[in-house]
Short mmCIF file of C-alpha atoms and ligand atoms in Angstrom, two decimals:
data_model
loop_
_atom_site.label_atom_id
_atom_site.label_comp_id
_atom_site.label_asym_id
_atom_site.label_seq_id
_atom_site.Cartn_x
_atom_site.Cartn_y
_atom_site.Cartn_z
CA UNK A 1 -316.53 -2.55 -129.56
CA UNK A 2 -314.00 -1.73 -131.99
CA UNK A 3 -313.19 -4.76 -134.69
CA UNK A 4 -309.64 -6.16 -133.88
CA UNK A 5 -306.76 -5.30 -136.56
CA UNK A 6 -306.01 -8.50 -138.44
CA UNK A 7 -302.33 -9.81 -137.71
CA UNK A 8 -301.44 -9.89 -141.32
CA UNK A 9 -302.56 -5.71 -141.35
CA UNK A 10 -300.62 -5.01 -137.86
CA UNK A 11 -297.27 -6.65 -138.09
CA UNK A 12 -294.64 -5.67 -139.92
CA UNK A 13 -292.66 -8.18 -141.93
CA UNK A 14 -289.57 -7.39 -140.14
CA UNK A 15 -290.86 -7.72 -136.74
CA UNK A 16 -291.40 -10.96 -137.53
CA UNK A 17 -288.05 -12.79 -136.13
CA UNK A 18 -287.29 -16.22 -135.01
CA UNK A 19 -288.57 -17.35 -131.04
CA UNK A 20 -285.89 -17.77 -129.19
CA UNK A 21 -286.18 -21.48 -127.97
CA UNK A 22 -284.19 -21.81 -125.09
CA UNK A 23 -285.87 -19.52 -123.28
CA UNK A 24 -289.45 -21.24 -124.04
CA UNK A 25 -287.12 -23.92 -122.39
CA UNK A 26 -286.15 -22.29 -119.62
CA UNK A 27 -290.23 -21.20 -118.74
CA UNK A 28 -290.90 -24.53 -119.24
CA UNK A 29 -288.34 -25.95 -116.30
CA UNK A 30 -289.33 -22.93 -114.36
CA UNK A 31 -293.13 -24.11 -114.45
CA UNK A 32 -292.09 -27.90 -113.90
CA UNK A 33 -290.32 -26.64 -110.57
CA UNK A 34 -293.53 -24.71 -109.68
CA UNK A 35 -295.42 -27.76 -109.81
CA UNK A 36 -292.88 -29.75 -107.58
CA UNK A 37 -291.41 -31.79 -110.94
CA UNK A 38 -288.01 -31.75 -110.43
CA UNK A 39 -286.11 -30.88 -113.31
CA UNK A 40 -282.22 -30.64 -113.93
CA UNK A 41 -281.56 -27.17 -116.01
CA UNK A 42 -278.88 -27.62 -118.90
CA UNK A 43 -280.34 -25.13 -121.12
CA UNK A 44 -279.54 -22.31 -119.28
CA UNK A 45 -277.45 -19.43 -120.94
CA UNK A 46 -276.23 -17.63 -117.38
CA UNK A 47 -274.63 -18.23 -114.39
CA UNK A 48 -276.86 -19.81 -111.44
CA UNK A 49 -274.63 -17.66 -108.81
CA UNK A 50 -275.41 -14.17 -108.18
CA UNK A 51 -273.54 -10.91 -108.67
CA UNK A 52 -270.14 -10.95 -106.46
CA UNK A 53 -271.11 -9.93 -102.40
CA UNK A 54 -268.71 -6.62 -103.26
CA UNK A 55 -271.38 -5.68 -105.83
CA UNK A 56 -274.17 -5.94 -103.65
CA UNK A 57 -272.61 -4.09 -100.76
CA UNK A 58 -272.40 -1.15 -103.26
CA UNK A 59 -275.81 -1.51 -104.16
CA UNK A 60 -277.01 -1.60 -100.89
CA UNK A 61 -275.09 1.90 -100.01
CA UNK A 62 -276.56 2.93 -103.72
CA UNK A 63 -279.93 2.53 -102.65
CA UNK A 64 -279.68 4.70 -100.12
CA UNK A 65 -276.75 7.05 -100.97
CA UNK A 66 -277.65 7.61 -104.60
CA UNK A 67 -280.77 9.36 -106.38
CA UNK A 68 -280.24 7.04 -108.93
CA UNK A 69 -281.32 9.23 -111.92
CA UNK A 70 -279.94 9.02 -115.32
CA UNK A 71 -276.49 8.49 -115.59
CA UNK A 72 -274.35 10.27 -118.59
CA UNK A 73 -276.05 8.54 -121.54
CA UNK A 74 -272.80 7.11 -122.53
CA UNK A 75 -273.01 5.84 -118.55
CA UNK A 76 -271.51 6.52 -114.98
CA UNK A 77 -267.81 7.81 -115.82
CA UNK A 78 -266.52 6.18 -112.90
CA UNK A 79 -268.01 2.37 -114.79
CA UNK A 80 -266.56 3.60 -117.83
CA UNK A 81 -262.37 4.77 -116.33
CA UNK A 82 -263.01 1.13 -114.92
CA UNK A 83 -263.85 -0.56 -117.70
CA UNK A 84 -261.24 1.07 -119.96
CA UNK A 85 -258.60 0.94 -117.12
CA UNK A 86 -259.58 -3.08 -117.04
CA UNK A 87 -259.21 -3.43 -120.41
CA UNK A 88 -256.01 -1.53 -121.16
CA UNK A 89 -254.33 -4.13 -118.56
CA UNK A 90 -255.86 -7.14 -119.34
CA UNK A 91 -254.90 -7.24 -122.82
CA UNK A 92 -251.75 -4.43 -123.07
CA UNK A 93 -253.85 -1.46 -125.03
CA UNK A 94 -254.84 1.85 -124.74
CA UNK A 95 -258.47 1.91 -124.04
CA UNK A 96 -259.66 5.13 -122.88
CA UNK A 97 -262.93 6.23 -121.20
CA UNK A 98 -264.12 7.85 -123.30
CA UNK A 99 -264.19 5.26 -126.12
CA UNK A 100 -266.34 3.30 -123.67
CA UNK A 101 -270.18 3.07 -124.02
CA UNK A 102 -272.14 1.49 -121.33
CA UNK A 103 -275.31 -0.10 -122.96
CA UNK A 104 -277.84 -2.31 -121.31
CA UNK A 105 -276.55 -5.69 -121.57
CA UNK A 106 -274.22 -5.88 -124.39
CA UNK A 107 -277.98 -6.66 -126.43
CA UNK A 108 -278.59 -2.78 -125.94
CA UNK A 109 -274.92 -2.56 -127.44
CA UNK A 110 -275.40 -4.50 -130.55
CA UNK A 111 -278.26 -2.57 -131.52
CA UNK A 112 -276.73 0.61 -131.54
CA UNK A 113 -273.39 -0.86 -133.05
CA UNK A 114 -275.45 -2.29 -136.11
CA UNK A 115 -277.49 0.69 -136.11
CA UNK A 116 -274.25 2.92 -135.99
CA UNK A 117 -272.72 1.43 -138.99
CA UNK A 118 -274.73 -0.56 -141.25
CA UNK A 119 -277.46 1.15 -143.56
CA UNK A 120 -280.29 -1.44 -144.75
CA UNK A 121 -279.49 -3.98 -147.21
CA UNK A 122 -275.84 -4.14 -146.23
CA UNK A 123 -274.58 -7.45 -145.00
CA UNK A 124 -272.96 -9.11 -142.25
CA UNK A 125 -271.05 -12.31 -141.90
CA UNK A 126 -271.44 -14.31 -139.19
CA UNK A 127 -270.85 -17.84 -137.69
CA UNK A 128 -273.25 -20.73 -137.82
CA UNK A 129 -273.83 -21.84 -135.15
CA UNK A 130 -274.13 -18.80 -133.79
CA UNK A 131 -276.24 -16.73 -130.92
CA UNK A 132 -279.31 -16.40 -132.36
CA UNK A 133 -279.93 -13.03 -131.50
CA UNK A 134 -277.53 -11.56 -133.94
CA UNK A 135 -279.39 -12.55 -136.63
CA UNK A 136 -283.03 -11.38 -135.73
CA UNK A 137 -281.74 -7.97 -134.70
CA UNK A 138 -280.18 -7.97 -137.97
CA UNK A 139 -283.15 -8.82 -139.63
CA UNK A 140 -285.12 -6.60 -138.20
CA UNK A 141 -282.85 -3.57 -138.80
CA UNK A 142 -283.19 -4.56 -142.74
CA UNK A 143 -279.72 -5.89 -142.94
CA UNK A 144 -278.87 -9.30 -144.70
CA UNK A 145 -276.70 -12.11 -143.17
CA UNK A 146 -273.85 -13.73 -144.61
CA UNK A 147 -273.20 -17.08 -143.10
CA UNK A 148 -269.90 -18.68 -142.30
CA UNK A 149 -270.65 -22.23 -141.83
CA UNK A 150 -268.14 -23.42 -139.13
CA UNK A 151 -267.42 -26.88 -138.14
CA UNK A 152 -264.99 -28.96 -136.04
CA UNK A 153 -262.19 -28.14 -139.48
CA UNK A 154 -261.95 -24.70 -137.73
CA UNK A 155 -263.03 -25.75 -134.05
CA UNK A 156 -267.04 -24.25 -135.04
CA UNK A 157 -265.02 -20.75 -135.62
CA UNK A 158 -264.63 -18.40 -138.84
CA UNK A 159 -261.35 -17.59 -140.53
CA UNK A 160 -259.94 -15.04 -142.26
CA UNK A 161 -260.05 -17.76 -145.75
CA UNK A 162 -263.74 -17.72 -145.34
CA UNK A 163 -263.81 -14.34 -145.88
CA UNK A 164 -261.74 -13.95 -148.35
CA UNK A 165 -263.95 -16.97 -150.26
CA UNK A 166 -266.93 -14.35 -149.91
CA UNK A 167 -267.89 -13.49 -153.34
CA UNK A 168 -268.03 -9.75 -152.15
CA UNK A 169 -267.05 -8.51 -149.02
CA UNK A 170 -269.76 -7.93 -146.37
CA UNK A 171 -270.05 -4.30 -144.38
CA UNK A 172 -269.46 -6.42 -141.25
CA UNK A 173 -267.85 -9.03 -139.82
CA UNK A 174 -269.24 -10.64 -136.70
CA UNK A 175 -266.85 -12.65 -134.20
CA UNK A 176 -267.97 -14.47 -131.10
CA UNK A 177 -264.73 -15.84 -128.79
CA UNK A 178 -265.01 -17.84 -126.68
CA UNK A 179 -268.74 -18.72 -128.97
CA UNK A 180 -271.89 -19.74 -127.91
CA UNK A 181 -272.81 -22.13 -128.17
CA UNK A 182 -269.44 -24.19 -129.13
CA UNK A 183 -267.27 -22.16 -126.39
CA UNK A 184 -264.49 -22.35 -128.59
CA UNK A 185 -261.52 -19.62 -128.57
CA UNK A 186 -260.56 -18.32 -132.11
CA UNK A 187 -256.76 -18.33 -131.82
CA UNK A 188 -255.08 -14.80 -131.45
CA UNK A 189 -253.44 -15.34 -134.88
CA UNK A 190 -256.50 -15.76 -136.87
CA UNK A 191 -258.15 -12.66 -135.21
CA UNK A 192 -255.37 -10.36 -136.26
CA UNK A 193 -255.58 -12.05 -139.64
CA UNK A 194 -259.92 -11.43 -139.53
CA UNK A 195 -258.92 -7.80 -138.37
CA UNK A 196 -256.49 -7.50 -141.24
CA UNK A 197 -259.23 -8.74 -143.90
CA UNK A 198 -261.69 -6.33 -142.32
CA UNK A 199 -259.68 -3.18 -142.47
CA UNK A 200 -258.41 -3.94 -146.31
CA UNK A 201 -261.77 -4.40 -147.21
CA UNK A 202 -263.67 -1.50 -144.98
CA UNK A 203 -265.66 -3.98 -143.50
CA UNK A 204 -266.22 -3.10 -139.45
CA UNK A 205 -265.11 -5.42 -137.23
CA UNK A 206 -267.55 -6.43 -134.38
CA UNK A 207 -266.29 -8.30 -131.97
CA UNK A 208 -268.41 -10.30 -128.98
CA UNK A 209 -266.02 -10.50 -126.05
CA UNK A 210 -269.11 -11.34 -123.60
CA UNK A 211 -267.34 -14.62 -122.85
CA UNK A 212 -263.82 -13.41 -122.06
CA UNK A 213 -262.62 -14.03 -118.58
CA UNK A 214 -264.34 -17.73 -118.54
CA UNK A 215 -261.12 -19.57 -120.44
CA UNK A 216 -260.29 -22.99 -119.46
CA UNK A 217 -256.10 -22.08 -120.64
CA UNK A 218 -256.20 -21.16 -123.93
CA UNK A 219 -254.90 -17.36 -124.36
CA UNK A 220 -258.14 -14.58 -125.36
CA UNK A 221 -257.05 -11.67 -127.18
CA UNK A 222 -259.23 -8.39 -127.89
CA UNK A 223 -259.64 -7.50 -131.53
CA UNK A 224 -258.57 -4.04 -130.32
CA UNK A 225 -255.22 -5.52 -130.00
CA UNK A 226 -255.07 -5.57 -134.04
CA UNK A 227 -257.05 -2.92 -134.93
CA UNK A 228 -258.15 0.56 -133.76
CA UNK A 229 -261.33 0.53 -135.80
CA UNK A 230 -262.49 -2.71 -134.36
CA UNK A 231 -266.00 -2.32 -132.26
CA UNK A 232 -265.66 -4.73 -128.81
CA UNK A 233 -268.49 -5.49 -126.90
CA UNK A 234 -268.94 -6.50 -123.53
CA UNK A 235 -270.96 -7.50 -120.63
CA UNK A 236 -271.40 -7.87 -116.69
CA UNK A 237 -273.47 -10.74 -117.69
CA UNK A 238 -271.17 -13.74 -117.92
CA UNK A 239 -267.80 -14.00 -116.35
CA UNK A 240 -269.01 -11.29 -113.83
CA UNK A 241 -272.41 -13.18 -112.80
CA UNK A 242 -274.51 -9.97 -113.29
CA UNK A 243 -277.14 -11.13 -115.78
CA UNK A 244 -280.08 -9.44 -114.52
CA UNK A 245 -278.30 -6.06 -114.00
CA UNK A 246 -277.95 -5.56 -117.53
CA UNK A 247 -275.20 -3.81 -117.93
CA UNK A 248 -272.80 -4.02 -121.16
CA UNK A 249 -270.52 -2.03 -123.20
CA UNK A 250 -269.13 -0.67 -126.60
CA UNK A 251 -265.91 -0.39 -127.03
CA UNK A 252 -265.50 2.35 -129.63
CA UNK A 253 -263.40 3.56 -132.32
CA UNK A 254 -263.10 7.68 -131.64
CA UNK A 255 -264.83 8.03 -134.95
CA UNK A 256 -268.38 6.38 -133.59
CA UNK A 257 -268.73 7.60 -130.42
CA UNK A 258 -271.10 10.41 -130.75
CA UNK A 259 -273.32 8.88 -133.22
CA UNK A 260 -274.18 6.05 -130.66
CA UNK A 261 -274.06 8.28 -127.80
CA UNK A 262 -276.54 10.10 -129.65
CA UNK A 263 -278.88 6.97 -130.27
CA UNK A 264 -278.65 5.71 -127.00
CA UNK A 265 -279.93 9.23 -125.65
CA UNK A 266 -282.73 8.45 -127.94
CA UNK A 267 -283.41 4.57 -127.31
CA UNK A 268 -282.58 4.06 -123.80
CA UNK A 269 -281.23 7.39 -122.38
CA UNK A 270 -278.52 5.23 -120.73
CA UNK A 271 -278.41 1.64 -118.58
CA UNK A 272 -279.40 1.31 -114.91
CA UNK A 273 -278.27 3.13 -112.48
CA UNK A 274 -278.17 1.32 -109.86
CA UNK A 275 -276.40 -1.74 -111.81
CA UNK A 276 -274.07 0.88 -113.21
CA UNK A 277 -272.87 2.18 -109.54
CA UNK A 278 -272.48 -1.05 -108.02
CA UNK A 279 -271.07 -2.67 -111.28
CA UNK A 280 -268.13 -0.42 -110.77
CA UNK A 281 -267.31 -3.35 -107.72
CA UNK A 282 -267.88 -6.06 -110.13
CA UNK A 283 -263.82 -5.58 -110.99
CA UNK A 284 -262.20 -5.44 -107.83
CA UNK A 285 -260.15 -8.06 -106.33
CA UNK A 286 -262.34 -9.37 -104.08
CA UNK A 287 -265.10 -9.48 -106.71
CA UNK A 288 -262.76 -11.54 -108.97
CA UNK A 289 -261.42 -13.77 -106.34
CA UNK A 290 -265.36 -14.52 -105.94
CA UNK A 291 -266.04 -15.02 -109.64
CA UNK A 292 -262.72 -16.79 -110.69
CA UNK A 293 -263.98 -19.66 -107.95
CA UNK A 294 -267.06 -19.88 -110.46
CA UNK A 295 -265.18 -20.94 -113.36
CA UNK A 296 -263.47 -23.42 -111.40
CA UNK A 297 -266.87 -24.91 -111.08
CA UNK A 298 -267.84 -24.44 -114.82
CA UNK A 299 -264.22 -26.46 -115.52
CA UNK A 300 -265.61 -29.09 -113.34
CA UNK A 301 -268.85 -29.66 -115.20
CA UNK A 302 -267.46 -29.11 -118.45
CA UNK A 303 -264.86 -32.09 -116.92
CA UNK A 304 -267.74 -34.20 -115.49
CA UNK A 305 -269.72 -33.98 -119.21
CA UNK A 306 -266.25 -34.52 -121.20
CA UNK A 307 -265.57 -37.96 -119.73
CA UNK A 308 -269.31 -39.04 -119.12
CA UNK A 309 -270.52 -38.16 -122.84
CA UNK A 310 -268.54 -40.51 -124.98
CA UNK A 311 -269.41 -43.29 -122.72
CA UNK A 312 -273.52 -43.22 -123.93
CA UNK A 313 -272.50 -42.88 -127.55
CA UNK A 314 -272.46 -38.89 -127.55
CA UNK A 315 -268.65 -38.72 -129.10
CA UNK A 316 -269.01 -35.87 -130.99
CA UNK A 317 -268.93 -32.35 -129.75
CA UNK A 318 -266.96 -29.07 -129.95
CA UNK A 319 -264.21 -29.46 -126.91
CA UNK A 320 -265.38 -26.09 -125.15
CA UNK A 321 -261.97 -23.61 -124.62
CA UNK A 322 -264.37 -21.33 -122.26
CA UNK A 323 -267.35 -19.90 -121.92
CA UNK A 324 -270.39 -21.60 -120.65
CA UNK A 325 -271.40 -24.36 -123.04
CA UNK A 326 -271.00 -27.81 -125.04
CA UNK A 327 -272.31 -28.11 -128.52
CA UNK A 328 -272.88 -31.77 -128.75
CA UNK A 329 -273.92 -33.59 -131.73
CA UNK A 330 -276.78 -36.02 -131.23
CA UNK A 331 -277.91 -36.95 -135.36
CA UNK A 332 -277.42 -40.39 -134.20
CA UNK A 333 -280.63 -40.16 -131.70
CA UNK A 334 -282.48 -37.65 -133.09
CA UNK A 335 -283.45 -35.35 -136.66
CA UNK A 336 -285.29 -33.07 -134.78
CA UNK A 337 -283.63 -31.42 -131.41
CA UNK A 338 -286.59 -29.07 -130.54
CA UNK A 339 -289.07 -32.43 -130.41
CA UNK A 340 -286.26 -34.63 -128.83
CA UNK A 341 -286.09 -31.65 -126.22
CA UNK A 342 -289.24 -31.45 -125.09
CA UNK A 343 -288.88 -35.35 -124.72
CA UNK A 344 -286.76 -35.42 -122.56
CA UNK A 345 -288.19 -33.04 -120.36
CA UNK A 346 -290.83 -34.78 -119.78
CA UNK A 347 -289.37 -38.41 -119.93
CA UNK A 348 -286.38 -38.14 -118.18
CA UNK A 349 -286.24 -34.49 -116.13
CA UNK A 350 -283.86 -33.39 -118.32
CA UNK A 351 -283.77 -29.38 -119.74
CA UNK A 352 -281.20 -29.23 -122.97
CA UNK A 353 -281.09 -26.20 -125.39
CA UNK A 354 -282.41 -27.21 -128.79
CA UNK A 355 -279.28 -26.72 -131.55
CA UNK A 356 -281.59 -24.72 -134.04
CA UNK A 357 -281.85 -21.67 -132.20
CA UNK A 358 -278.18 -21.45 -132.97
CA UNK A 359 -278.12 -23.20 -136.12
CA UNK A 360 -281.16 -22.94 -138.20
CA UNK A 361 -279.37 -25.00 -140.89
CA UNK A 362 -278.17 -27.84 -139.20
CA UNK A 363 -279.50 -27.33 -135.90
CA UNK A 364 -281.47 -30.37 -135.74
CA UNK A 365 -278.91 -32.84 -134.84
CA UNK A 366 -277.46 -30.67 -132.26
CA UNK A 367 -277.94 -29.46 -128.67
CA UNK A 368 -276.21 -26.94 -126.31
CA UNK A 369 -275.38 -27.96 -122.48
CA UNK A 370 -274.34 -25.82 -120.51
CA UNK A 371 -271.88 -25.62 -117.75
CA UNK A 372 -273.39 -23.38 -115.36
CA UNK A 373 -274.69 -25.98 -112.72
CA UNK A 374 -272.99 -28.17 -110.17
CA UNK A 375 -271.32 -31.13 -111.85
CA UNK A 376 -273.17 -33.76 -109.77
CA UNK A 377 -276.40 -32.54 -111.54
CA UNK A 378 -274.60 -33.32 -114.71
CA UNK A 379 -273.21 -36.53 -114.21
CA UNK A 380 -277.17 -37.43 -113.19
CA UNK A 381 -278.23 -36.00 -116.46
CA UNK A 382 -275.62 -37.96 -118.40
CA UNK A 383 -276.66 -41.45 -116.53
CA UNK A 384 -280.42 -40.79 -117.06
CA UNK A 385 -279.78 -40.19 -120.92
CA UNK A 386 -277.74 -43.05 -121.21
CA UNK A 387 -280.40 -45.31 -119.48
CA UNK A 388 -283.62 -43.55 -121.41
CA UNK A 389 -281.06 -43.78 -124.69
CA UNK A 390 -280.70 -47.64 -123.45
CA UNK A 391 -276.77 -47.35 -124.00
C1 PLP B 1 -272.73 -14.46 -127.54
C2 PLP B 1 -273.66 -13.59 -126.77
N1 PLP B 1 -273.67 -12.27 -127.03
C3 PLP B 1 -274.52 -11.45 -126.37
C4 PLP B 1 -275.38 -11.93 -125.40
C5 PLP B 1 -276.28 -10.95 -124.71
O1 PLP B 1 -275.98 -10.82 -123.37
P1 PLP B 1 -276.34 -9.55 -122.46
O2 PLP B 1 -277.31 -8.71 -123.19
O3 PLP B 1 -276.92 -10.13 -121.22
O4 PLP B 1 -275.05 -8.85 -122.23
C6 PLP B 1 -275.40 -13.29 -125.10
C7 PLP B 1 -276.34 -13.84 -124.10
O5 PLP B 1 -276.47 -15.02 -123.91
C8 PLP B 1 -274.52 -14.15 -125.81
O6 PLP B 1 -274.49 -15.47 -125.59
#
């Protein structure tokens, strides 16, 4: 037998990222259920509904219409004139197919944005809290991060004054609206003002639109409304229920389309098929009656935890605008959210997403809820953490 490779000899320092803790969270319900404990899930970062029953008529005929070999690397050109035609009319621009990328899951996306544009040792500034992946692809691509601390001054978003308070500017400039995990919306204003910065400074703006489509009223706005050389990125993952499918996209200034059509060849040679063919579905009016009735449920839950949360001492929160989350601050119960977590699994049957994963400074005193479930479930997990909290 051969002698095992130390660790310290095998892995490189930049493999070496953060876990991501909600989803040792979510393993951990997922076993409790196995085992008959029943467990209510408010860590969960996706939809509990399943793609749109238009989707999954196509992918039935897919299945057995299709070969369902590659796609185009830059994906199916009938995804992408859809995409681009639902962007152009949802938010009054010119998108064209072929700026569009599909990627798997907008995480395939980010990778070949960052690698696209960012050499090693640049920077990028981003939002904390934030979604934690940004950071550990970051790292390990060799590029530094720049963090905006954002609080309830800002409703938990950056601002074009925070970058210009950088000492230098960074190469990027990360945006997340609606965010996870505060779900706030950055108001259209201040993202033509952070697309402004960005362009006088040649920094390239990235911006997350995953959670677009899941607003509670507050206008969202596409940073390709302000700025041609702005990079958008998208998903079937949220709004349009298709987690699992993983299928995302780039939006793309003209300039950057070849070089991550050519590392997508490389990486992933493009995203599912299958998901791609039947995501073409995932915009048609049927699909969105189907998906619109979901938010209506997540404005229900995010209603149900609103009204309940004050009432057991849990005051202070960001007021979600969309998306598919509440970032509620609990310093007054606990120091450490990742211990008090695991808790209350155990104690009370209750699954909440630790606040470091998102906030590795101050992440302690904070935990993300999310809306996803029915809001009976919440309103249960609200009165058994008022009686375990004894308030
Ligand atoms: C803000 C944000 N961006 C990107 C992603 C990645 O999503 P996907 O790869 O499924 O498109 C997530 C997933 O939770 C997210 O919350």
């Amino acid at each position: 037998m051969t002698k095992q490779t130390d660790a310290r000899t095998l892995i490189a320092g930049r493999g070496v990222v953060e876990p991501f803790r909600v989803m040792k969270m979510l393993d951990l319900v997922h076993r409790r259920r196995a085992a008959g404990q029943e467990t209510i899930m408010l860590c969960a970062g996706q939809p509990s509904t399943g793609a749109p029953e238009a989707v999954l008529s196509a992918a039935e005929t897919a299945l057995r219409d299709s070969p369902l070999g590659y796609t185009e690397v830059v994906g199916d050109r009938g995804l992408r004139e859809i995409v681009a035609h639902w962007h152009s009319r949802t938010y009054g621009v010119e998108t064209g197919p072929d700026n569009v990328v599909i990627t798997t899951g907008s995480s395939g996306g980010f990778v070949a944005a960052f690698l696209a544009t960012l050499e090693i040792g640049d920077t990028v500034a981003l939002a904390r809290p934030g979604y934690p992946a940004y950071r550990n692809i970051l790292k390990s691509l060799g590029v530094g991060v720049v963090d905006l601390p954002c609080g309830a001054e800002t409703n938990f978003q950056p601002t074009a004054a925070m970058l210009e308070a950088l000492p230098e500017p960074p190469k990027a400039v990360l945006v997340t609206s609606p965010g996870n995990p505060s779900g706030t919306i950055i108001d259209p204003g201040e993202i033509e003002k952070i697309a402004q910065w960005c362009d006088a400074h040649g920094a390239v703006l990235i911006s997350d639109e995953d959670y677009h489509g899941l607003s509670f009223g507050k206008p969202t706005v596409t940073a390709r409304q302000f700025s041609d050389n702005a990079i958008v990125v998208g998903t079937l993952s949220k709004y349009f229920s298709m987690t699992g499918w993983r299928v995302g996209w780039l939006i793309l200034p003209d300039a950057l389309v070849e070089t991550v059509e050519n590392l997508q060849a490389s990486h992933s040679l493009c995203a599912p098929a299958i998901s791609q063919i039947a995501g073409r579905a995932a915009f048609s009016p049927e699909a969105t009656e189907e998906l619109d009735g979901h938010l209506e449920r997540y404005r229900e839950t995010r209603r149900v935890l609103l009204d309940a949360l004050p009432g057991i001492g849990l005051d202070t929160f960001a007021e979600p605008d969309g998306g598919l989350y509440l970032w509620v601050d609990v310093s007054s119960v606990t120091e450490d959210s990742e211990a008090w977590a695991s808790e209350l699994v155990d104690a009370i049957g209750v699954a909440l997403a630790p606040g470091v994963d998102f906030d590795p400074v101050d992440g302690h005193s904070w935990v993300r809820l999310s809306l996803c479930g029915p809001a009976e479930e919440a309103a249960e997990a609200v009165r058994r953490l008022g009686q375990y909290l004894g308030r």
